[in-house]
PDB file of C-alpha atoms and ligand atoms in Angstrom:
ATOM      1  CA  MET A   1    -205.028  82.341-171.851  1.00 88.00           C
ATOM      2  CA  TYR A   2    -204.935  82.313-175.620  1.00 97.00           C
ATOM      3  CA  LEU A   3    -201.671  81.657-177.412  1.00 98.00           C
ATOM      4  CA  MET A   4    -200.828  82.107-181.086  1.00 98.00           C
ATOM      5  CA  LYS A   5    -201.892  78.508-181.760  1.00 98.00           C
ATOM      6  CA  ASP A   6    -205.435  79.457-180.692  1.00 98.00           C
ATOM      7  CA  ILE A   7    -205.716  82.317-183.175  1.00 98.00           C
ATOM      8  CA  THR A   8    -207.604  81.429-186.365  1.00 98.00           C
ATOM      9  CA  ARG A   9    -205.679  82.321-189.518  1.00 98.00           C
ATOM     10  CA  ASP A  10    -206.705  83.681-192.885  1.00 98.00           C
ATOM     11  CA  GLY A  11    -208.257  80.816-194.857  1.00 98.00           C
ATOM     12  CA  ASN A  12    -210.337  79.600-191.908  1.00 98.00           C
ATOM     13  CA  PRO A  13    -213.993  80.073-192.952  1.00 98.00           C
ATOM     14  CA  VAL A  14    -214.941  81.462-189.498  1.00 98.00           C
ATOM     15  CA  LEU A  15    -213.110  84.668-190.456  1.00 98.00           C
ATOM     16  CA  ARG A  16    -215.427  85.160-193.437  1.00 98.00           C
ATOM     17  CA  LYS A  17    -218.705  84.550-191.611  1.00 98.00           C
ATOM     18  CA  ARG A  18    -221.088  87.136-190.261  1.00 98.00           C
ATOM     19  CA  ALA A  19    -220.930  86.732-186.479  1.00 98.00           C
ATOM     20  CA  ALA A  20    -224.136  86.189-184.496  1.00 98.00           C
ATOM     21  CA  LYS A  21    -225.608  88.769-182.153  1.00 98.00           C
ATOM     22  CA  VAL A  22    -224.974  88.145-178.481  1.00 98.00           C
ATOM     23  CA  GLU A  23    -227.829  87.826-175.961  1.00 98.00           C
ATOM     24  CA  PHE A  24    -227.671  88.971-172.349  1.00 98.00           C
ATOM     25  CA  PRO A  25    -226.898  87.931-169.717  1.00 98.00           C
ATOM     26  CA  LEU A  26    -223.705  86.408-171.066  1.00 98.00           C
ATOM     27  CA  SER A  27    -223.168  82.702-170.509  1.00 98.00           C
ATOM     28  CA  LYS A  28    -220.178  81.590-168.454  1.00 98.00           C
ATOM     29  CA  GLU A  29    -218.390  80.675-171.716  1.00 98.00           C
ATOM     30  CA  GLU A  30    -219.025  84.132-173.156  1.00 98.00           C
ATOM     31  CA  GLN A  31    -217.775  85.816-169.982  1.00 98.00           C
ATOM     32  CA  ASP A  32    -214.602  83.737-170.143  1.00 98.00           C
ATOM     33  CA  LEU A  33    -214.232  84.527-173.824  1.00 98.00           C
ATOM     34  CA  ALA A  34    -214.403  88.268-173.087  1.00 98.00           C
ATOM     35  CA  LYS A  35    -211.887  87.975-170.252  1.00 98.00           C
ATOM     36  CA  ASN A  36    -209.475  85.818-172.203  1.00 98.00           C
ATOM     37  CA  MET A  37    -209.547  88.036-175.284  1.00 98.00           C
ATOM     38  CA  MET A  38    -208.701  91.101-173.195  1.00 98.00           C
ATOM     39  CA  LYS A  39    -206.049  89.114-171.320  1.00 98.00           C
ATOM     40  CA  TYR A  40    -204.379  88.260-174.615  1.00 98.00           C
ATOM     41  CA  LEU A  41    -204.106  91.954-175.488  1.00 98.00           C
ATOM     42  CA  GLU A  42    -202.788  92.914-172.046  1.00 98.00           C
ATOM     43  CA  VAL A  43    -200.158  90.184-172.022  1.00 98.00           C
ATOM     44  CA  SER A  44    -199.179  90.807-175.649  1.00 98.00           C
ATOM     45  CA  GLN A  45    -198.532  94.486-174.880  1.00 97.00           C
ATOM     46  CA  ASP A  46    -196.097  93.602-172.089  1.00 97.00           C
ATOM     47  CA  PRO A  47    -192.774  93.221-173.943  1.00 96.00           C
ATOM     48  CA  GLU A  48    -191.402  90.566-171.551  1.00 98.00           C
ATOM     49  CA  LEU A  49    -194.551  88.427-171.426  1.00 98.00           C
ATOM     50  CA  CYS A  50    -195.090  88.854-175.158  1.00 97.00           C
ATOM     51  CA  GLU A  51    -191.637  87.372-175.738  1.00 98.00           C
ATOM     52  CA  LYS A  52    -192.115  84.673-173.097  1.00 98.00           C
ATOM     53  CA  TYR A  53    -195.372  83.386-174.597  1.00 98.00           C
ATOM     54  CA  LYS A  54    -194.249  84.072-178.173  1.00 98.00           C
ATOM     55  CA  LEU A  55    -197.257  86.265-178.917  1.00 98.00           C
ATOM     56  CA  ARG A  56    -197.745  88.905-181.557  1.00 97.00           C
ATOM     57  CA  ALA A  57    -198.623  92.208-179.920  1.00 97.00           C
ATOM     58  CA  GLY A  58    -202.184  93.284-180.617  1.00 98.00           C
ATOM     59  CA  VAL A  59    -204.560  96.160-179.885  1.00 98.00           C
ATOM     60  CA  GLY A  60    -207.722  94.284-180.830  1.00 98.00           C
ATOM     61  CA  LEU A  61    -208.980  90.719-180.913  1.00 98.00           C
ATOM     62  CA  ALA A  62    -212.387  89.667-182.206  1.00 98.00           C
ATOM     63  CA  ALA A  63    -214.191  86.469-181.201  1.00 98.00           C
ATOM     64  CA  PRO A  64    -214.006  84.920-184.722  1.00 98.00           C
ATOM     65  CA  GLN A  65    -210.226  85.146-184.357  1.00 98.00           C
ATOM     66  CA  VAL A  66    -210.448  82.560-181.596  1.00 98.00           C
ATOM     67  CA  GLY A  67    -212.983  80.528-183.551  1.00 98.00           C
ATOM     68  CA  VAL A  68    -216.191  81.897-182.007  1.00 98.00           C
ATOM     69  CA  SER A  69    -218.630  83.463-184.470  1.00 98.00           C
ATOM     70  CA  LYS A  70    -220.196  85.979-182.082  1.00 98.00           C
ATOM     71  CA  GLN A  71    -220.301  89.768-182.124  1.00 99.00           C
ATOM     72  CA  MET A  72    -217.675  90.399-179.471  1.00 98.00           C
ATOM     73  CA  ALA A  73    -214.252  91.994-179.667  1.00 99.00           C
ATOM     74  CA  ALA A  74    -211.677  93.129-177.136  1.00 98.00           C
ATOM     75  CA  VAL A  75    -210.016  96.467-177.822  1.00 98.00           C
ATOM     76  CA  LEU A  76    -207.041  97.849-175.905  1.00 98.00           C
ATOM     77  CA  VAL A  77    -205.433 100.917-177.422  1.00 97.00           C
ATOM     78  CA  PRO A  78    -202.470 101.999-175.273  1.00 95.00           C
ATOM     79  CA  PRO A  79    -201.712 105.698-174.702  1.00 91.00           C
ATOM     80  CA  LEU A  80    -199.641 107.397-177.363  1.00 83.00           C
ATOM     81  CA  GLU A  81    -195.925 107.310-176.694  1.00 79.00           C
ATOM     82  CA  GLY A  82    -194.752 110.510-175.059  1.00 76.00           C
ATOM     83  CA  ASP A  83    -198.251 111.532-173.947  1.00 76.00           C
ATOM     84  CA  ASP A  84    -197.572 112.464-170.328  1.00 73.00           C
ATOM     85  CA  LYS A  85    -201.129 113.656-169.740  1.00 76.00           C
ATOM     86  CA  SER A  86    -202.565 110.178-170.222  1.00 77.00           C
ATOM     87  CA  ASP A  87    -201.122 108.851-166.913  1.00 81.00           C
ATOM     88  CA  GLY A  88    -200.677 105.543-168.668  1.00 83.00           C
ATOM     89  CA  LYS A  89    -204.436 105.275-169.227  1.00 92.00           C
ATOM     90  CA  PRO A  90    -205.349 103.498-172.475  1.00 96.00           C
ATOM     91  CA  LEU A  91    -206.959 105.582-175.218  1.00 96.00           C
ATOM     92  CA  PHE A  92    -209.687 102.971-175.315  1.00 97.00           C
ATOM     93  CA  LYS A  93    -210.224  99.740-173.446  1.00 98.00           C
ATOM     94  CA  ASP A  94    -213.344  97.584-173.432  1.00 98.00           C
ATOM     95  CA  VAL A  95    -214.905  94.432-174.766  1.00 98.00           C
ATOM     96  CA  ILE A  96    -217.360  95.687-177.346  1.00 98.00           C
ATOM     97  CA  ILE A  97    -220.432  93.507-177.848  1.00 99.00           C
ATOM     98  CA  ASN A  98    -222.968  93.865-180.694  1.00 98.00           C
ATOM     99  CA  PRO A  99    -221.130  97.017-181.836  1.00 98.00           C
ATOM    100  CA  VAL A 100    -222.760  99.315-184.388  1.00 98.00           C
ATOM    101  CA  ILE A 101    -221.258 102.378-186.032  1.00 98.00           C
ATOM    102  CA  VAL A 102    -224.139 104.834-185.835  1.00 98.00           C
ATOM    103  CA  SER A 103    -222.394 107.639-187.686  1.00 98.00           C
ATOM    104  CA  GLU A 104    -219.100 108.239-189.392  1.00 98.00           C
ATOM    105  CA  SER A 105    -217.136 111.168-190.779  1.00 97.00           C
ATOM    106  CA  VAL A 106    -216.787 111.771-194.506  1.00 96.00           C
ATOM    107  CA  GLN A 107    -213.146 112.398-193.673  1.00 96.00           C
ATOM    108  CA  TYR A 108    -210.947 109.333-194.149  1.00 97.00           C
ATOM    109  CA  ALA A 109    -207.838 108.386-192.213  1.00 97.00           C
ATOM    110  CA  ALA A 110    -205.262 105.670-192.795  1.00 97.00           C
ATOM    111  CA  LEU A 111    -202.186 104.383-191.023  1.00 97.00           C
ATOM    112  CA  THR A 112    -198.947 105.249-192.854  1.00 96.00           C
ATOM    113  CA  GLU A 113    -197.594 101.805-192.006  1.00 95.00           C
ATOM    114  CA  GLY A 114    -200.735 100.035-193.221  1.00 96.00           C
ATOM    115  CA  GLU A 115    -202.575  97.606-190.949  1.00 97.00           C
ATOM    116  CA  GLY A 116    -201.705  94.220-189.544  1.00 97.00           C
ATOM    117  CA  CYS A 117    -203.826  91.443-188.119  1.00 98.00           C
ATOM    118  CA  LEU A 118    -203.138  88.558-185.763  1.00 98.00           C
ATOM    119  CA  SER A 119    -205.021  86.323-188.217  1.00 98.00           C
ATOM    120  CA  VAL A 120    -202.966  87.376-191.232  1.00 98.00           C
ATOM    121  CA  ASP A 121    -199.410  86.083-191.053  1.00 97.00           C
ATOM    122  CA  LYS A 122    -198.109  87.767-194.161  1.00 94.00           C
ATOM    123  CA  ASP A 123    -197.532  91.470-194.565  1.00 93.00           C
ATOM    124  CA  VAL A 124    -200.064  93.011-196.940  1.00 96.00           C
ATOM    125  CA  PRO A 125    -198.721  96.449-197.866  1.00 96.00           C
ATOM    126  CA  GLY A 126    -201.058  99.296-198.702  1.00 97.00           C
ATOM    127  CA  TYR A 127    -203.253 101.954-197.175  1.00 97.00           C
ATOM    128  CA  VAL A 128    -206.505 100.940-195.530  1.00 97.00           C
ATOM    129  CA  PRO A 129    -208.851 103.934-195.720  1.00 97.00           C
ATOM    130  CA  ARG A 130    -211.129 104.192-192.682  1.00 97.00           C
ATOM    131  CA  HIS A 131    -213.480 106.828-191.370  1.00 98.00           C
ATOM    132  CA  ASP A 132    -211.487 109.254-189.237  1.00 98.00           C
ATOM    133  CA  ARG A 133    -214.266 109.706-186.676  1.00 98.00           C
ATOM    134  CA  ILE A 134    -217.047 107.377-185.697  1.00 98.00           C
ATOM    135  CA  THR A 135    -219.862 107.234-183.206  1.00 98.00           C
ATOM    136  CA  LEU A 136    -219.882 103.740-181.817  1.00 98.00           C
ATOM    137  CA  ARG A 137    -222.701 102.086-179.951  1.00 98.00           C
ATOM    138  CA  TYR A 138    -222.017  98.801-178.165  1.00 99.00           C
ATOM    139  CA  GLN A 139    -222.878  96.787-175.107  1.00 98.00           C
ATOM    140  CA  ASP A 140    -220.330  95.898-172.456  1.00 98.00           C
ATOM    141  CA  VAL A 141    -220.056  92.549-170.665  1.00 98.00           C
ATOM    142  CA  ASN A 142    -222.821  93.607-168.269  1.00 98.00           C
ATOM    143  CA  GLY A 143    -225.182  94.394-171.124  1.00 98.00           C
ATOM    144  CA  GLU A 144    -224.936  98.125-170.526  1.00 98.00           C
ATOM    145  CA  THR A 145    -225.186 100.220-173.687  1.00 98.00           C
ATOM    146  CA  HIS A 146    -222.497 102.801-174.437  1.00 98.00           C
ATOM    147  CA  GLN A 147    -222.434 105.383-177.173  1.00 98.00           C
ATOM    148  CA  ILE A 148    -219.060 107.018-177.656  1.00 98.00           C
ATOM    149  CA  ARG A 149    -217.191 109.109-180.190  1.00 98.00           C
ATOM    150  CA  LEU A 150    -213.785 107.963-181.325  1.00 98.00           C
ATOM    151  CA  LYS A 151    -211.276 109.525-183.662  1.00 97.00           C
ATOM    152  CA  ASN A 152    -207.981 108.673-185.319  1.00 96.00           C
ATOM    153  CA  TYR A 153    -206.212 105.523-184.147  1.00 96.00           C
ATOM    154  CA  PRO A 154    -208.841 104.158-181.712  1.00 97.00           C
ATOM    155  CA  ALA A 155    -211.515 104.727-184.388  1.00 98.00           C
ATOM    156  CA  ILE A 156    -209.399 102.791-186.901  1.00 98.00           C
ATOM    157  CA  VAL A 157    -208.847  99.910-184.475  1.00 98.00           C
ATOM    158  CA  CYS A 158    -212.581  99.618-183.741  1.00 98.00           C
ATOM    159  CA  GLN A 159    -213.433  99.641-187.448  1.00 98.00           C
ATOM    160  CA  HIS A 160    -210.869  96.863-188.020  1.00 98.00           C
ATOM    161  CA  GLU A 161    -212.420  94.778-185.212  1.00 98.00           C
ATOM    162  CA  ILE A 162    -216.010  95.387-186.332  1.00 98.00           C
ATOM    163  CA  ASP A 163    -214.976  94.252-189.819  1.00 98.00           C
ATOM    164  CA  HIS A 164    -214.010  90.901-188.275  1.00 98.00           C
ATOM    165  CA  LEU A 165    -217.592  90.522-187.044  1.00 98.00           C
ATOM    166  CA  HIS A 166    -218.813  91.045-190.624  1.00 98.00           C
ATOM    167  CA  GLY A 167    -216.411  88.562-192.190  1.00 98.00           C
ATOM    168  CA  MET A 168    -214.054  91.177-193.564  1.00 98.00           C
ATOM    169  CA  LEU A 169    -210.280  91.491-193.349  1.00 98.00           C
ATOM    170  CA  PHE A 170    -208.261  94.689-193.547  1.00 98.00           C
ATOM    171  CA  TYR A 171    -206.729  93.945-196.924  1.00 98.00           C
ATOM    172  CA  ASP A 172    -210.206  93.819-198.520  1.00 98.00           C
ATOM    173  CA  HIS A 173    -210.052  97.639-198.320  1.00 97.00           C
ATOM    174  CA  ILE A 174    -206.657  97.999-200.017  1.00 97.00           C
ATOM    175  CA  ASN A 175    -206.774  99.277-203.586  1.00 94.00           C
ATOM    176  CA  LYS A 176    -205.557  96.260-205.604  1.00 93.00           C
ATOM    177  CA  GLU A 177    -203.966  98.207-208.471  1.00 95.00           C
ATOM    178  CA  HIS A 178    -202.683 101.117-206.422  1.00 95.00           C
ATOM    179  CA  PRO A 179    -202.192  99.920-202.835  1.00 96.00           C
ATOM    180  CA  PHE A 180    -200.669 103.212-201.757  1.00 95.00           C
ATOM    181  CA  GLU A 181    -203.406 105.390-203.172  1.00 92.00           C
ATOM    182  CA  ALA A 182    -205.861 106.680-200.605  1.00 88.00           C
ATOM    183  CA  PRO A 183    -208.938 108.843-201.220  1.00 86.00           C
ATOM    184  CA  GLU A 184    -208.105 112.522-201.506  1.00 86.00           C
ATOM    185  CA  ASP A 185    -207.760 114.398-198.188  1.00 90.00           C
ATOM    186  CA  THR A 186    -207.114 111.206-196.239  1.00 95.00           C
ATOM    187  CA  ILE A 187    -205.442 111.985-192.917  1.00 96.00           C
ATOM    188  CA  MET A 188    -202.303 109.907-192.620  1.00 96.00           C
ATOM    189  CA  ILE A 189    -201.683 108.638-189.099  1.00 94.00           C
ATOM    190  CA  SER A 190    -198.245 107.406-188.112  1.00 88.00           C
TER     191      SER A 190
HETATM  192 ZN1   ZN B   1    -207.596  91.710-187.357  1.00 63.86          ZN
END
């Protein structure tokens, strides 16, 4: 299982590289990578285990963040607090491979708290405008293609992870002069 020491930090050139496309079937190493990335997210979202292993809780982890420049990212977005209808089912959970955003809304959304990243140790305040809704196409670990529509928080998380595969970090999107200025009509998500 990955620990914080395995997570590449801002300044490591792997985080600024364009990740390579993944071929199927996955190699044993790639299968383990997928499993271990998802495992990190699961363990980090368990308050006791998170504390025990001294992890930072995360909802997404991209392969470059563990030093592998390949187009793979684990995403685990837990149900919203107080949503009894979810039955504890995550809003989105999968390892997305070779993901492509095939369409996106003109409407922007941003998190009121800004974004964080396991690879960025310092807090970078400011709004990160993202598309509120996206249509995402990706392959899963079996090479099966999925095309799904996501909105709000899960859409933001996937855009953050896909950025990692293109060598981008969340703060690249923050307005340098006016960090708390978002495009007009941006939906603020808390
Ligand atoms: Zn990140």
